[in-house]
PDB file of C-alpha atoms and ligand atoms in Angstrom:
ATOM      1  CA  UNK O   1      32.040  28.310  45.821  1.00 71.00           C
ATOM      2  CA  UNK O   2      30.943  24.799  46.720  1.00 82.00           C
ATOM      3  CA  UNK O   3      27.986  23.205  46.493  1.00 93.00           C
ATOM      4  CA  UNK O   4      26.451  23.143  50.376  1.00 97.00           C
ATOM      5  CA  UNK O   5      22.940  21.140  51.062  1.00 98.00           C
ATOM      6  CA  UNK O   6      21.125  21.544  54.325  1.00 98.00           C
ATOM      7  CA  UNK O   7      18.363  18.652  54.387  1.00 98.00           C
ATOM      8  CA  UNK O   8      16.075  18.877  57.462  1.00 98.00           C
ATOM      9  CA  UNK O   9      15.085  15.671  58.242  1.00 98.00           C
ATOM     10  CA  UNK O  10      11.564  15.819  60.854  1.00 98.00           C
ATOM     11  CA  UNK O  11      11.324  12.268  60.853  1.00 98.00           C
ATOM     12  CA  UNK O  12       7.635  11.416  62.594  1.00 98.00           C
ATOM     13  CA  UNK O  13       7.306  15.062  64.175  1.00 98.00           C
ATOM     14  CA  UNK O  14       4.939  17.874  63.683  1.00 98.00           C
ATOM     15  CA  UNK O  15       1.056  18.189  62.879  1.00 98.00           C
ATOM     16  CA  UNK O  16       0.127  19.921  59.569  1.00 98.00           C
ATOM     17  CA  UNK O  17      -0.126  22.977  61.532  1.00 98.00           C
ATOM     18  CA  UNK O  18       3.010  22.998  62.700  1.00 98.00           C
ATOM     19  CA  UNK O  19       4.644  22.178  59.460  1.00 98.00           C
ATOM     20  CA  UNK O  20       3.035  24.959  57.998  1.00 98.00           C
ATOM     21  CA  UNK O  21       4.134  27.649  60.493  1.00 98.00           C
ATOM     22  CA  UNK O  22       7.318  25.929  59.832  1.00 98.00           C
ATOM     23  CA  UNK O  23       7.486  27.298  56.289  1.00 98.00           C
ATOM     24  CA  UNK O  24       6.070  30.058  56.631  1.00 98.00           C
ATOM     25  CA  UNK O  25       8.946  30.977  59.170  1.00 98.00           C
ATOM     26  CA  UNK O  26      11.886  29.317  56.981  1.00 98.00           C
ATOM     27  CA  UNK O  27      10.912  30.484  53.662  1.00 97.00           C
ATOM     28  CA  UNK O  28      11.426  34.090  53.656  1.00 95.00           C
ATOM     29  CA  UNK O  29      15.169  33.528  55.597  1.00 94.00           C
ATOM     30  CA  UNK O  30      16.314  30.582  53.440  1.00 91.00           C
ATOM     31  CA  UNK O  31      19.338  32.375  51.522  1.00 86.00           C
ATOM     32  CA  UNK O  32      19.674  30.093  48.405  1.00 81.00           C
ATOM     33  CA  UNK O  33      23.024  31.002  46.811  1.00 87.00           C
ATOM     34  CA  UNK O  34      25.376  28.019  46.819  1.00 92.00           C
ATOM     35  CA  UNK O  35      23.547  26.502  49.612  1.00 95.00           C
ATOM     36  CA  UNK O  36      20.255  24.357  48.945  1.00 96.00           C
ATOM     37  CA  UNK O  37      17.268  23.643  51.700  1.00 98.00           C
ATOM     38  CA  UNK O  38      15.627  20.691  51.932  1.00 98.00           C
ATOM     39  CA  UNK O  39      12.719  19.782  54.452  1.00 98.00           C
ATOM     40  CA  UNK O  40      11.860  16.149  54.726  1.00 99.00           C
ATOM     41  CA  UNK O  41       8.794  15.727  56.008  1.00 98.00           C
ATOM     42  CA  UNK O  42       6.237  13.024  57.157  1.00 98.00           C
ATOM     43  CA  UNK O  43       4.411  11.554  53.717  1.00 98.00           C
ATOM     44  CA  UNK O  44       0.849  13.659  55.249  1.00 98.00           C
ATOM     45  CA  UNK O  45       2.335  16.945  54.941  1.00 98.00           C
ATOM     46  CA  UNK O  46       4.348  16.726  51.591  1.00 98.00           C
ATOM     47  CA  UNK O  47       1.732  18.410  49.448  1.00 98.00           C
ATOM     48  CA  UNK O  48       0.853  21.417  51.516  1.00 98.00           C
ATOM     49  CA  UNK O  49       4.693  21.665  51.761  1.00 98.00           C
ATOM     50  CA  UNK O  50       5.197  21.675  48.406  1.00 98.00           C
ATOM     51  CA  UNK O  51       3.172  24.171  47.399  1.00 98.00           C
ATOM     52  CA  UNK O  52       4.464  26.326  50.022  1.00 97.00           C
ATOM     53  CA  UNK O  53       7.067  26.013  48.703  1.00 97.00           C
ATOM     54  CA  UNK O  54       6.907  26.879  45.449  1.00 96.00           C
ATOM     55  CA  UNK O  55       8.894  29.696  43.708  1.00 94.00           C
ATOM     56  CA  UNK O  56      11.594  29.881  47.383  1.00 96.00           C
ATOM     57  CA  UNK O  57      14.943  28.492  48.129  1.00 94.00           C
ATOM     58  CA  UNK O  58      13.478  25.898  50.228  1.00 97.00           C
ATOM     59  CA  UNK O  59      12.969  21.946  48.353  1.00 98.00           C
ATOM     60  CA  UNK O  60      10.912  18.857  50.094  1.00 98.00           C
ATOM     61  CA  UNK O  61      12.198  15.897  50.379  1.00 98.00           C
ATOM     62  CA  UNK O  62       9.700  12.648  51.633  1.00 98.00           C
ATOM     63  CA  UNK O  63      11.731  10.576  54.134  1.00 98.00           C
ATOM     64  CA  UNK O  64      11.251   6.730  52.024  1.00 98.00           C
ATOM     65  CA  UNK O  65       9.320   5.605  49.425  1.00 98.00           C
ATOM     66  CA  UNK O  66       9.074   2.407  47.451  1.00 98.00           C
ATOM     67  CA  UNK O  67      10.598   1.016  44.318  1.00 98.00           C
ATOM     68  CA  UNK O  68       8.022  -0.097  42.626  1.00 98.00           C
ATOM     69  CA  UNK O  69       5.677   2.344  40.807  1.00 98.00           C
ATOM     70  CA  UNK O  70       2.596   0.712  41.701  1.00 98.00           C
ATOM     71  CA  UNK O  71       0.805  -2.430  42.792  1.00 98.00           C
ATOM     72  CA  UNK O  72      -0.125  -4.236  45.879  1.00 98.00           C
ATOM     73  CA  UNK O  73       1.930  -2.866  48.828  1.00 98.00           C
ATOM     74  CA  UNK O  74      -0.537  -1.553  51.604  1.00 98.00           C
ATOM     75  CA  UNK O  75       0.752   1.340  53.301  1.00 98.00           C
ATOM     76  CA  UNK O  76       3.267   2.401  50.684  1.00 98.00           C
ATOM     77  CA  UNK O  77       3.907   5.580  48.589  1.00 98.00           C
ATOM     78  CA  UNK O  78       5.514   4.756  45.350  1.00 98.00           C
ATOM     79  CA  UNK O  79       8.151   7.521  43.447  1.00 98.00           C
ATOM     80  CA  UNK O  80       5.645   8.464  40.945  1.00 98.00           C
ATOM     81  CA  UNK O  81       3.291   9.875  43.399  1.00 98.00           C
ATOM     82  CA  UNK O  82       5.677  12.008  45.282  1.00 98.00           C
ATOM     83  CA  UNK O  83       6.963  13.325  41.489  1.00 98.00           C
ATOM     84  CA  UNK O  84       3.081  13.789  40.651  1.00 98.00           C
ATOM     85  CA  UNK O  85       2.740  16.193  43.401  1.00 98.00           C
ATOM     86  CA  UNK O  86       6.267  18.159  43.045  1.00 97.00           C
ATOM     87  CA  UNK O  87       8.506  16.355  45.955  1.00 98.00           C
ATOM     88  CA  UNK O  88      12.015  16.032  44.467  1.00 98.00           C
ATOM     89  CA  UNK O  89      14.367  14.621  46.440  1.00 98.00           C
ATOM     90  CA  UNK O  90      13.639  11.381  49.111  1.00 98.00           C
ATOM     91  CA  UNK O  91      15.426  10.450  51.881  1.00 98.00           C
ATOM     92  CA  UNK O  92      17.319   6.603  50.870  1.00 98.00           C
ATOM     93  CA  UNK O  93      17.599   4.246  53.529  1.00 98.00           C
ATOM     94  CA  UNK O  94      18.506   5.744  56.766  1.00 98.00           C
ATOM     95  CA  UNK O  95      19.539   4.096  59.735  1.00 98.00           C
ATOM     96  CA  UNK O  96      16.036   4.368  61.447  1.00 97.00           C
ATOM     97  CA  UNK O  97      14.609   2.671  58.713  1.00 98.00           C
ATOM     98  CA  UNK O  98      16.970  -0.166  58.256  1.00 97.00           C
ATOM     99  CA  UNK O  99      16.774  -0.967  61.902  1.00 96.00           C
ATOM    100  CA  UNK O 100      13.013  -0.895  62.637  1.00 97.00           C
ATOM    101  CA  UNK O 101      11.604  -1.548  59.034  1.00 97.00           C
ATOM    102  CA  UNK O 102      14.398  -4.050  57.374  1.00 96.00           C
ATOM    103  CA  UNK O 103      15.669  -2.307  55.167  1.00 97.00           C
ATOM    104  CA  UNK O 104      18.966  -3.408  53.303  1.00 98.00           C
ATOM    105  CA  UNK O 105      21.491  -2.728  51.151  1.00 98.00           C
ATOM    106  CA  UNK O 106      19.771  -4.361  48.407  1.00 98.00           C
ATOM    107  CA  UNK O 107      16.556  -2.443  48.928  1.00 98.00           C
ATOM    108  CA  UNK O 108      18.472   0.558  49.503  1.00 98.00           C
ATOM    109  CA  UNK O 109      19.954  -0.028  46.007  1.00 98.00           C
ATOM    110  CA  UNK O 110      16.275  -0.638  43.998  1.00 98.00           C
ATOM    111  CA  UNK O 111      14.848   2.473  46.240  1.00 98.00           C
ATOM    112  CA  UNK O 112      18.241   4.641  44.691  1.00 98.00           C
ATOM    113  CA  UNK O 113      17.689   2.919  41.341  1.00 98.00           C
ATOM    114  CA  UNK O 114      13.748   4.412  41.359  1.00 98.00           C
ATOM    115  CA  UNK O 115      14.527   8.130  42.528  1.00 98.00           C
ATOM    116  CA  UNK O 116      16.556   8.316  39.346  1.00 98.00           C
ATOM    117  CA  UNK O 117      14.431   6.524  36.733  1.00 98.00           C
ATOM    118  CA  UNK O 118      11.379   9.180  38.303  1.00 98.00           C
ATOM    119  CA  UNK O 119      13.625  12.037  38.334  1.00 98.00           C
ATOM    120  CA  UNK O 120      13.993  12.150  42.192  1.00 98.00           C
ATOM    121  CA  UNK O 121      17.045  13.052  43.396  1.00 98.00           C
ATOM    122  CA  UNK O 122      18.248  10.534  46.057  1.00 98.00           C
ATOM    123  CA  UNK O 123      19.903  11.301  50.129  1.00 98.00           C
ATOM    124  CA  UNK O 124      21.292   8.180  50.651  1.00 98.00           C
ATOM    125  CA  UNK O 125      22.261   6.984  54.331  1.00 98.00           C
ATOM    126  CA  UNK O 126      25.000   5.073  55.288  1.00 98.00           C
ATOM    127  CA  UNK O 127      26.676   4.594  58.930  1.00 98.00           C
ATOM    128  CA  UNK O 128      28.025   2.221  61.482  1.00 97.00           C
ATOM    129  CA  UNK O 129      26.993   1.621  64.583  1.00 95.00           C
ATOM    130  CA  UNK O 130      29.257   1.984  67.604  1.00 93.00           C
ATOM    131  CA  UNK O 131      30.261  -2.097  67.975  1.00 94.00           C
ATOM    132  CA  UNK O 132      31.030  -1.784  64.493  1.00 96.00           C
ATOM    133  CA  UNK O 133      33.087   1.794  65.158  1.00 94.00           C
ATOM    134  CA  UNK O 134      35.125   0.328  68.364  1.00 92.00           C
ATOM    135  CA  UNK O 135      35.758  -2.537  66.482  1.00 96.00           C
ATOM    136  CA  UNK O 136      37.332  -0.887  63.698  1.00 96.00           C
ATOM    137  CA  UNK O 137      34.882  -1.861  61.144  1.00 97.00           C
ATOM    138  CA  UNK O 138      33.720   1.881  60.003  1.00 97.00           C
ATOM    139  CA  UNK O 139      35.289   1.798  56.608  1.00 96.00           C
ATOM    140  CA  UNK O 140      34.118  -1.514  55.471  1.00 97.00           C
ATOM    141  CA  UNK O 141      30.706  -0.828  56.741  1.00 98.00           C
ATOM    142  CA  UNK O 142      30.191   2.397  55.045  1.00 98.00           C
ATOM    143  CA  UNK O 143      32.344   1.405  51.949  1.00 98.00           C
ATOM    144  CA  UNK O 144      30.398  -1.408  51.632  1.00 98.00           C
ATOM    145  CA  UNK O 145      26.963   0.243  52.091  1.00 98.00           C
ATOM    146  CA  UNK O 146      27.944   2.711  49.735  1.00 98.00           C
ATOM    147  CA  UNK O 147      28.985   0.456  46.882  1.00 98.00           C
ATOM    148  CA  UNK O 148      25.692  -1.247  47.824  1.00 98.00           C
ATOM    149  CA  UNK O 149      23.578   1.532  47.361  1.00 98.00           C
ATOM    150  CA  UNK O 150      25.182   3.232  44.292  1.00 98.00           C
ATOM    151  CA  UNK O 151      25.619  -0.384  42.473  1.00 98.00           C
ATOM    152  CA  UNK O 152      24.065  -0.068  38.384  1.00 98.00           C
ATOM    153  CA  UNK O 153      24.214   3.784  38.909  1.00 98.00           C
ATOM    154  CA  UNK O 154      25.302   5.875  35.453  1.00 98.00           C
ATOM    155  CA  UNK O 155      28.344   8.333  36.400  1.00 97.00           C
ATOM    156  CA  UNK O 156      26.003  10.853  36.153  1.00 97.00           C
ATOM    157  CA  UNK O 157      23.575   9.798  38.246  1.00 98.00           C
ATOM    158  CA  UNK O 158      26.597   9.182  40.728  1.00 98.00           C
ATOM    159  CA  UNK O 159      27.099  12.436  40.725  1.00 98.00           C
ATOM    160  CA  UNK O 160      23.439  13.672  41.378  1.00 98.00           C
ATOM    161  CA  UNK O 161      23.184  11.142  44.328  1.00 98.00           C
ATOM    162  CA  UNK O 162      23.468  13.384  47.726  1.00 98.00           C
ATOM    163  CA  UNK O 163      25.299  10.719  50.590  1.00 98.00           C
ATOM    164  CA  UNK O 164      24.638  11.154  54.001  1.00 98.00           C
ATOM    165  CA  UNK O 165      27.080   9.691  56.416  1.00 98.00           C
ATOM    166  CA  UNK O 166      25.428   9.461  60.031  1.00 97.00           C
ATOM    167  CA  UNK O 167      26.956   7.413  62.491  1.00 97.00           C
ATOM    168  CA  UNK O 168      24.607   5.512  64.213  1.00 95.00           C
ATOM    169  CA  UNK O 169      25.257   5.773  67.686  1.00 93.00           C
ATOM    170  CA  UNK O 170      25.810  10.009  66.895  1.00 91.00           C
ATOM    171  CA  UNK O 171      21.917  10.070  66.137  1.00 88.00           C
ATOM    172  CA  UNK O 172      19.458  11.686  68.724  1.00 84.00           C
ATOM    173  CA  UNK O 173      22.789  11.417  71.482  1.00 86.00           C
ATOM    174  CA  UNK O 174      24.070  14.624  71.318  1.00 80.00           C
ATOM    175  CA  UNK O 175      27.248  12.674  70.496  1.00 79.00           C
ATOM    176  CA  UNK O 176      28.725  14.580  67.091  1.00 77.00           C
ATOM    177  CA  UNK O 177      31.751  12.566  65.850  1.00 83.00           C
ATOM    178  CA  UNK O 178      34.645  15.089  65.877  1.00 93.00           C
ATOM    179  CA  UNK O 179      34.792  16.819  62.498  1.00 95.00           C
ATOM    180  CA  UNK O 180      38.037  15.599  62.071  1.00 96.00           C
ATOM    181  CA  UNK O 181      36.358  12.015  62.603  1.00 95.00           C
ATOM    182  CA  UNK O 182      33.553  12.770  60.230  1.00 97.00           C
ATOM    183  CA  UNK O 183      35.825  14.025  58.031  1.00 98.00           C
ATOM    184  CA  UNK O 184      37.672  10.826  57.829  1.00 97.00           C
ATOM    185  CA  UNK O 185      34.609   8.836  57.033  1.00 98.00           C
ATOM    186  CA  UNK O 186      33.368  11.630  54.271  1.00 98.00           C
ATOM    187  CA  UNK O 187      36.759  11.741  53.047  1.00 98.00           C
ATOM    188  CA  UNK O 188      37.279   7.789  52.938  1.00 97.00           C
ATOM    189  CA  UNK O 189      33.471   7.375  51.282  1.00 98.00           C
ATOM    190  CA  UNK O 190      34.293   9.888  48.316  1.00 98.00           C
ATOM    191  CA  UNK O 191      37.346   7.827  47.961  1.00 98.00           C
ATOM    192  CA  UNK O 192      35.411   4.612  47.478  1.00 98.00           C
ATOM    193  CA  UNK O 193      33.016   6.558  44.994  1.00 98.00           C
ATOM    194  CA  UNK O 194      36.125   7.331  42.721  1.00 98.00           C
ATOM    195  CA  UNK O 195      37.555   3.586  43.131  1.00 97.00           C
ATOM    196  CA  UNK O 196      33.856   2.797  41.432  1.00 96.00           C
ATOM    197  CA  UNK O 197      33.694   5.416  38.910  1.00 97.00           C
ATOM    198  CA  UNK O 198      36.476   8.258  39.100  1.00 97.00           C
ATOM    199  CA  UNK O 199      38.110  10.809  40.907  1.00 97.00           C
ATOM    200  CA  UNK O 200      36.409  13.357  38.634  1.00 97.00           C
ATOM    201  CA  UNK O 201      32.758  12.360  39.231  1.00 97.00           C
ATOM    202  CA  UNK O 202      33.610  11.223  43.367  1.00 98.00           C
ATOM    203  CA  UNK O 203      34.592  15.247  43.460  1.00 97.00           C
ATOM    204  CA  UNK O 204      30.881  16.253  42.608  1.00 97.00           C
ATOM    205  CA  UNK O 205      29.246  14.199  45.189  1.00 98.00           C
ATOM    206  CA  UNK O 206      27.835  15.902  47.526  1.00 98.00           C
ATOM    207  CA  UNK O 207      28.577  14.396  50.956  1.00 98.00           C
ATOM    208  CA  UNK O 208      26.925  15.545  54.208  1.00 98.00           C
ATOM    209  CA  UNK O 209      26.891  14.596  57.492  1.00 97.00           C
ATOM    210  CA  UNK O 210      24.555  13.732  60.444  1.00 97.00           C
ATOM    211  CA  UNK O 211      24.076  13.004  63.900  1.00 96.00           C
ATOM    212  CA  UNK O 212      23.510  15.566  66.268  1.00 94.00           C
ATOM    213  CA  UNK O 213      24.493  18.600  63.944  1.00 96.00           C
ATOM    214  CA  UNK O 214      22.969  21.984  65.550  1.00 97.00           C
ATOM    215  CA  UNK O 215      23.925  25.425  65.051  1.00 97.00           C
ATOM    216  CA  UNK O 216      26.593  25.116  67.549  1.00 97.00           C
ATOM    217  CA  UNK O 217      28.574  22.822  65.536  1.00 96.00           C
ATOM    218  CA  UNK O 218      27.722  23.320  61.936  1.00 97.00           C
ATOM    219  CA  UNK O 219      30.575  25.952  60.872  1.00 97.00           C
ATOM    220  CA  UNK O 220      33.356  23.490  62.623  1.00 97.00           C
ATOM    221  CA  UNK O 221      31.435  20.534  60.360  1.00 97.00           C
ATOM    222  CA  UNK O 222      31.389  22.383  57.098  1.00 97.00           C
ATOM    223  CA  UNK O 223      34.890  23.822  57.287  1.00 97.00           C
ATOM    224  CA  UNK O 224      36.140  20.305  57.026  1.00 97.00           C
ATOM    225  CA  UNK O 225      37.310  19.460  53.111  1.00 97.00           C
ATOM    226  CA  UNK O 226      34.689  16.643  52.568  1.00 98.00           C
ATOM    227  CA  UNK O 227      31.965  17.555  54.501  1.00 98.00           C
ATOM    228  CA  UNK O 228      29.602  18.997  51.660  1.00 98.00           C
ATOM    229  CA  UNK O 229      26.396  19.533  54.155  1.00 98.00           C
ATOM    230  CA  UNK O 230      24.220  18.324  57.048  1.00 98.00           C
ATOM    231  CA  UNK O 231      21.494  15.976  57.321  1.00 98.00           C
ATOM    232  CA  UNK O 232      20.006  16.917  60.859  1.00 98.00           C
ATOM    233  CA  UNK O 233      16.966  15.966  63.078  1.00 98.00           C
ATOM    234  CA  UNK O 234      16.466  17.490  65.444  1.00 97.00           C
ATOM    235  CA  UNK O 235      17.950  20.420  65.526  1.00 98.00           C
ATOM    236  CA  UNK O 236      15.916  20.834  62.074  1.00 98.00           C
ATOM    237  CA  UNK O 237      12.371  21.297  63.865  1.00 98.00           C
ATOM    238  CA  UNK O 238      12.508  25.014  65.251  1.00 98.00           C
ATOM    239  CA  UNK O 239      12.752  27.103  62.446  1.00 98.00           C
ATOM    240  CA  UNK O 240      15.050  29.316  64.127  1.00 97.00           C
ATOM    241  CA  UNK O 241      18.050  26.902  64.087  1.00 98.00           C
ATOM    242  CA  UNK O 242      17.396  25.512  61.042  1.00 98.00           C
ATOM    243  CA  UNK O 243      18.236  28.870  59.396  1.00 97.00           C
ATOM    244  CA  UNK O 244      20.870  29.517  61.212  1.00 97.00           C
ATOM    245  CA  UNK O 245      22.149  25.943  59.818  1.00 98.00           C
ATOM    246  CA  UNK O 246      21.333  26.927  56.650  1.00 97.00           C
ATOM    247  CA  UNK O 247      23.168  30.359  57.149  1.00 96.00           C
ATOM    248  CA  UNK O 248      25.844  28.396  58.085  1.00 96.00           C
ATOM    249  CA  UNK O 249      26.283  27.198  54.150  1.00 94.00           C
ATOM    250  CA  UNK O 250      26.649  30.409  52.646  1.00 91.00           C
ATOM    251  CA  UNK O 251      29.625  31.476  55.029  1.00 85.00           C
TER     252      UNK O 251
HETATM  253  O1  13P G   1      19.165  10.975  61.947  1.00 97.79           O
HETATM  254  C1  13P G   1      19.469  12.142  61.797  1.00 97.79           C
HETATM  255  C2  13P G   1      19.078  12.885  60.589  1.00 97.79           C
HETATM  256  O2  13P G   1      18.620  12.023  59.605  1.00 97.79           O
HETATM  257  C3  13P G   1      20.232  12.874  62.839  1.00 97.79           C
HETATM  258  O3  13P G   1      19.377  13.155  63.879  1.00 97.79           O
HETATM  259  P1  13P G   1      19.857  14.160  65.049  1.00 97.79           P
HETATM  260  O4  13P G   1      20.325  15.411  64.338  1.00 97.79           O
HETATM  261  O5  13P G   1      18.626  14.381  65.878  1.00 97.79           O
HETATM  262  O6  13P G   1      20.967  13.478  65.755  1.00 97.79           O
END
């Protein structure tokens, strides 16, 4: 059976409180098996979450950090401080973050570079926006983020690395690409990973997909050949649906 990860991604949502009640809800459903768990949650909450979540199915994942281990950045979190308190796996430059806080390719790449040499394990996010889409450029954008971000990688940490294709204008819209459409994309992006290493190591990626994934359309998603998992917002905050997306892995 393949390899299915679920990440929740809360972006700047919930009160320690909340995030709590969220685990304590999720923890005793989340199935394990083939399909993995992750909540990614506001820098605040990440050690309370982790020990939560110790010993269960579910993993947390912090939602950016920097490259560098240390030094003067005000306002930054470096990798070694989210493996000093148990997170292990960060969310890699995703849209919201290259379009509010500048975040490029380049960055993208050092930030990928770090969750590897700290033992993280990486989500990286690529996707086009809709002038880009209706103008045909999908492919080059994402092919070209994606050789961006996994640029200097070993094969095996090519493997490790989890991709996240979300479409930008299929974030917080309700608008889900067809499957078939994010199949394309998922399909075309592990094809660019074996042109860059091989067809062998492309196979183990784990590619999900995001942008308005809920429990109504998660079994149409993951039925698709390359859609490996889901990186969802907010259809991730009740607890409720995000074990029933999590369910949705193990069928
Ligand atoms: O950006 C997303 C997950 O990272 C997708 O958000 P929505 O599921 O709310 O569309």
């Amino acid at each position: 059976m393949r390899k299915v990860v679920i990440a929740g991604n809360w972006k700047m949502n919930k009160t320690l409180a909340e995030a709590s009640d969220f685990m304590d809800a999720v923890i005793p459903k989340a199935p394990g098996g083939n399909t993995e768990a992750i909540v990614c949650a506001p820098f605040v909450h990440l050690p309370a979450l982790v020990e939560k979540a110790k010993g269960s199915n579910v993993k947390v994942a912090a939602q950016n950090m920097h490259f560098e281990e240390s030094g003067a950045y005000t306002g930054e979190v470096s990798p070694v401080m989210l493996t000093d308190i148990g997170v292990t796996h960060v969310v890699i430059g995703h849209s919201e973050r290259r379009e509010y806080f500048a975040e490029t390719d380049e960055s993208v790449n050092q930030k990928t570079k770090a969750a590897f040499a700290h033992g993280l394990t990486p989500i990286v996010c690529v996707g086009e926006t809709l002038e880009q889409r209706e103008a045909n450029e999908t492919m080059d954008v994402v092919g070209n983020q994606v050789k961006k971000a996994l640029a200097g990688l070993s094969d095996e940490q090519v493997t490790q690395t989890i991709v996240a294709y979300e479409p930008i204008w299929a974030i917080g819209t309700g608008k889900t690409a067809s499957s078939e459409d994010a199949n394309e994309v998922c399909a075309k992006t592990r094809k660019v990973i074996a042109e860059i290493t091989s067809q062998g190591i492309a196979d183990q990626v784990v590619i999900q997909y995001g942008g308005s994934v809920k429990p109504a359309n998660i079994d149409e998603l993951l039925a698709q050949s390359d859609i490996d998992g889901a990186l969802v917002g907010g259809a991730s905050l009740e607890p409720e649906s995000f074990v029933q997306l999590v369910e949705a892995g193990t069928k």
